[in-house]
Amino acid sequence: MSKTLFFLLLAIFFHKTFSKEDPSTFSNYFQIKQKHIEGHFQINFNTSTIISKVKIFFESLMDGELIILDSKSLKINSIIDPDTGLNINYEYDTYYSLPSLGTPLKIYKSYSKGQNISIIINYSTTKEGGATQWLTADMTTGKKYPFMFTQGESILSRELIPIQDTPNAKITISLGITVIKPLRALYSGLYQNYIDNGNSITYFYNQKIPVPSYLIALAAGNIDERIISDRVKVYSEPEMVDSAKNEFSDTEKFIQIGETYTIPYEWGEYNILVLPKSFPYGGMENPTLTFATPSILAGDKSLANVIAHEISHSWSGNLVTMSSWKDFWLNEGFTVFIERKIAEMLIDEDMSKLQAIFGYRAMINDIFNLGESKTFSSLNPYLIGRHPDEAFSEVSYEKGFNFIYRTQNIVNKYANFDLFKLILKKYFSKFKYQAIESKKWKEHLYNCINETFNQSIYNNIIKEIDFDYWVKTPGVPKYKNDFNNSYAADADKYVNDFFDKKYDKSFNGTFSKWHTNKKLYYLLQIHTNEKGVDDEGLKYLGETLNLKEGYNSEINNEFFKIMLDNKKLTYIEELKGFLGKFGRMKFLRPLYRGWGSIDKASAYTCFEDNKYWYHPIAVRLIEMDFKKLK
Ligand code: BES
Ligand code: ZN
């Protein structure tokens, strides 16, 4: 093939595949849009598969003869036209298949503009599918029954359902889930009723608010529940359910504070499912059913900000959704902003500033790793030909947060009252149920400012906000917010003692009374100090302050990072214990990388010992991290 022809074909390929708002989907959602899914899932623990039938309802936006859906690792059995009962022709378009995006499923069905049509797909998931983790009984907390759960974000829902897997095509859903007795099935929607089939039960759920495909989530296992308030419950295996109830007892208050900065909670219920230890994230905002890691069951509610974060997604992300992964910061930045408002109201402003300091440090770290001049370190990463998870970093969260926080301060400074809160409330009521780009937020913000101020003040405010700079520029933002606070100031004195080698036993009493975040700040200051930590210092932290085991998971994690970044393997047995305790990627990835950079072989052996119960997403990413190590 000639070079010119090759590049011409390549150009056509990229054009055909990616010339739409969301480059992470193969679907032709701009021609015909999914609106509703009705389905039935049969959970089969013997084969680790789900046998499914879904009826998808579409609205045609133009004439056409083809529906293209996203799919990956699915086995399609038949596609049927519900009007005629006849089979519809379909094929996998393997020519466009990509390991990251899956294989387009072409369905030959014609439609005319404005027409509503539906199709029925009979299919099953396969063992290769990465959307689901199947845990055998020994991988659960109770060790008696198997457990399964799904993860849709970012683009894994196509491994669960053939679907337009783009946040741009929101859907309502009603679903029946059949599971063997005595197990129970949960879904990210409101529970309706059940049918007893003898050996199994079918549970019915509805999600009447249109949601993006990545919020489709289910779980099944030996699941118990406790009530927290009229609209709040916790679910988990029976062994954890009481501690979960205690840990999350403030949830109702979190929601009420969230409502004061946004609009009333629309989802009916807010439930939390604490998963077995392999859950790879801190939390996932599945509507009416937040998924959470058991590593936040600290016993003192000090890690409940993860719940405040997931609740905040009830507005940013779940009601008002980014229209593609490029605007992921719209989901996460606003969510972190609301999360920190909850911390501010529930504890105090200094506590939320303390969290903003951690966030800022983590962001700087990620910016340097991603490259200061690369679009991945901007709020609008260039994603064509890339998997959205590749761009995932603290940038969307913390640069997003810093941008919104600064905008708030500017607007409120000119207004002399909390005008920003009103702007936010209007934003949520105006754009709820929609999927939007950054520029919609910009227009809304500008309009609100314009309505409030005269032309010359308007001009000043817009200039100070510098919207496009924040959204487009990669690297460390040139504007810096002030997060000085009393917790940090007090902890800094003790950090000085540490570096003066005042390894005082009695500090333990003071330290143990501090809030977890203050402890974490103390450790972070030690961690990032260029003086480093010697054997004696590490022993002080590990043994005198006793941070090496049996402590809060975030604190253990920070302790082990200090150890590894100082190139020490002193408490390697304790580290192994920790790596066997939780499958949360936030802990595993940096710890394996740190250990691997000192002794790759032994780190990899530990990974191999645990791999069987780690989540497929975690396994994939840790393998990748090991490959990058020398
Ligand atoms: N939506 C995210 C989790 C996510 C992001 C899953 C991208 C898959 C792809 C969730 O809301 C989140 O941000 N969780 C954080 C919690 C934290 C910021 C308090 C986590 O898991 O650590
Ligand atoms: Zn989030």
XYZ file of C-alpha atoms and ligand atoms in Angstrom, residues 153 283 285 309-310 313 328 331-332 335-336 397, ligand 2:
13
model
C -17.558 4.293 34.942
C -16.713 5.374 46.344
C -21.920 7.558 42.902
C -18.392 13.335 47.874
C -20.654 10.644 46.426
C -22.638 13.720 42.732
C -14.995 15.084 33.339
C -18.580 16.078 37.189
C -15.707 15.911 39.642
C -18.576 17.536 43.318
C -15.397 18.244 45.283
C -10.899 16.996 40.740
Zn -16.369 11.771 42.197
